[in-house]
mmCIF file of C-alpha atoms and ligand atoms in Angstrom:
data_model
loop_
_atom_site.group_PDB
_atom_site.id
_atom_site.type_symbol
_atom_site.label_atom_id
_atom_site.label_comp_id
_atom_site.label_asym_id
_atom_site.label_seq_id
_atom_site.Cartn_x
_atom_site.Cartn_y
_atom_site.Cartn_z
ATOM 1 C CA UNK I 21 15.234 22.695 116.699
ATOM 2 C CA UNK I 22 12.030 23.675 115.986
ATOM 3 C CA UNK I 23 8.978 25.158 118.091
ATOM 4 C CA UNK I 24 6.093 22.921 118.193
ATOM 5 C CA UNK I 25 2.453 24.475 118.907
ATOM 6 C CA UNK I 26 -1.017 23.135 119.454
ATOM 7 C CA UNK I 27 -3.266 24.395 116.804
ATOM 8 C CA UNK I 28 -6.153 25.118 118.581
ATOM 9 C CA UNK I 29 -4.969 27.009 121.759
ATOM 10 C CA UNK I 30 -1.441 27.703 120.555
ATOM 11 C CA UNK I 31 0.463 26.288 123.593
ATOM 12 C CA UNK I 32 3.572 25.173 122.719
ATOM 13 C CA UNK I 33 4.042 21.814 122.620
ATOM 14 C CA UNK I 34 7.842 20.295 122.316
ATOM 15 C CA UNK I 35 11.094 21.598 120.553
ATOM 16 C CA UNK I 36 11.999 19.102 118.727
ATOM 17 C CA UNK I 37 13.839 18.376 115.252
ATOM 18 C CA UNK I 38 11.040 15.694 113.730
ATOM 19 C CA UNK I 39 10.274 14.544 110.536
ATOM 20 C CA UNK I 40 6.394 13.471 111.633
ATOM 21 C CA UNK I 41 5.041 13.944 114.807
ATOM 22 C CA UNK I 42 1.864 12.759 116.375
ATOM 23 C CA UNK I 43 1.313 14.944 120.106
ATOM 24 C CA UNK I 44 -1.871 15.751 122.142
ATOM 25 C CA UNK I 45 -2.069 18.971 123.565
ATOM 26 C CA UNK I 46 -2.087 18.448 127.499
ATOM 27 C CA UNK I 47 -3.971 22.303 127.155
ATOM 28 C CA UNK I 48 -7.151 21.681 125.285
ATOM 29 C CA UNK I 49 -6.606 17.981 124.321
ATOM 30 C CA UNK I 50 -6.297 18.625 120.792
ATOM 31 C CA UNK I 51 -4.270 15.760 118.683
ATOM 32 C CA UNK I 52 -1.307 17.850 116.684
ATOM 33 C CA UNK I 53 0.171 16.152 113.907
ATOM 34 C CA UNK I 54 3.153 17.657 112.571
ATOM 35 C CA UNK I 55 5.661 16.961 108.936
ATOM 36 C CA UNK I 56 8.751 18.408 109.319
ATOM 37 C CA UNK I 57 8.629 21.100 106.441
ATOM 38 C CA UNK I 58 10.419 21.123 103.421
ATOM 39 C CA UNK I 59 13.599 19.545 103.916
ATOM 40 C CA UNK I 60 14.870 18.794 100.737
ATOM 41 C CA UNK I 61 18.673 21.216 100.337
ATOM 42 C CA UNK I 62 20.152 21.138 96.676
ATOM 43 C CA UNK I 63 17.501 19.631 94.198
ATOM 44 C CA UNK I 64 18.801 20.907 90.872
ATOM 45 C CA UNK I 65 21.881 19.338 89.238
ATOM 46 C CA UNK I 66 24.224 19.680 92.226
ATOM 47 C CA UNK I 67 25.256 16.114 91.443
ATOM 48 C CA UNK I 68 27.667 16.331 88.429
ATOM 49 C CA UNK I 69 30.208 13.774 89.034
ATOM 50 C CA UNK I 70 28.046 10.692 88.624
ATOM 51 C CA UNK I 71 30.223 10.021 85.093
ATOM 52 C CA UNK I 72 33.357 10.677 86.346
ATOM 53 C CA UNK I 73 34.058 8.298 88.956
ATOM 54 C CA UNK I 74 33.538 5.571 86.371
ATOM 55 C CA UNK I 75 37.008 5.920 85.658
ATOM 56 C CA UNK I 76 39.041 5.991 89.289
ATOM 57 C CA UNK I 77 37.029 3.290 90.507
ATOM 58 C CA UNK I 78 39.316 1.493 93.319
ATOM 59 C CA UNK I 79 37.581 -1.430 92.706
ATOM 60 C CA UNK I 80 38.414 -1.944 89.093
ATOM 61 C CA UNK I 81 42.146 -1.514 90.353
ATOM 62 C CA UNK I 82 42.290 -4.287 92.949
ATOM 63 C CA UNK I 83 40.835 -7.072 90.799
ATOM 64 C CA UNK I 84 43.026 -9.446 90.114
ATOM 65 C CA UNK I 85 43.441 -10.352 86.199
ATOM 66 C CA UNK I 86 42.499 -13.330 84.632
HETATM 67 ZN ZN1 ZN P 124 -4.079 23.125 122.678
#
């Protein structure tokens, strides 16, 4: 969860987990739009086994033969 606060007057607004978020500030009346930030875990090469599943692929096993 995360702490929401107006901008302007720094009330706090909501706790909230959001990814956007559009919310007036019942305080000063000030329109808060939010992004959730940077949410983005394990960019680099954390994906290796993209070329090895070629080769246990179930699906390849339960085809019948022709
Ligand atoms: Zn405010």
């Amino acid at each position: 969860m995360e702490i929401i606060r107006c901008g302007a007057c720094n009330r706090k607004l909501a706790e909230a987990e959001y990814i956007r978020l559009s919310i007036k500030c019942p305080r000063c009346g000030a329109i808060n739009q939010v992004k959730a930030a940077s949410r983005e875990p394990e960019r680099h090469g954390a994906s290796v086994r993209k070329g090895t599943l070629h080769a246990t692929s179930p699906e390849a096993a339960t085809q019948p033969a022709l």
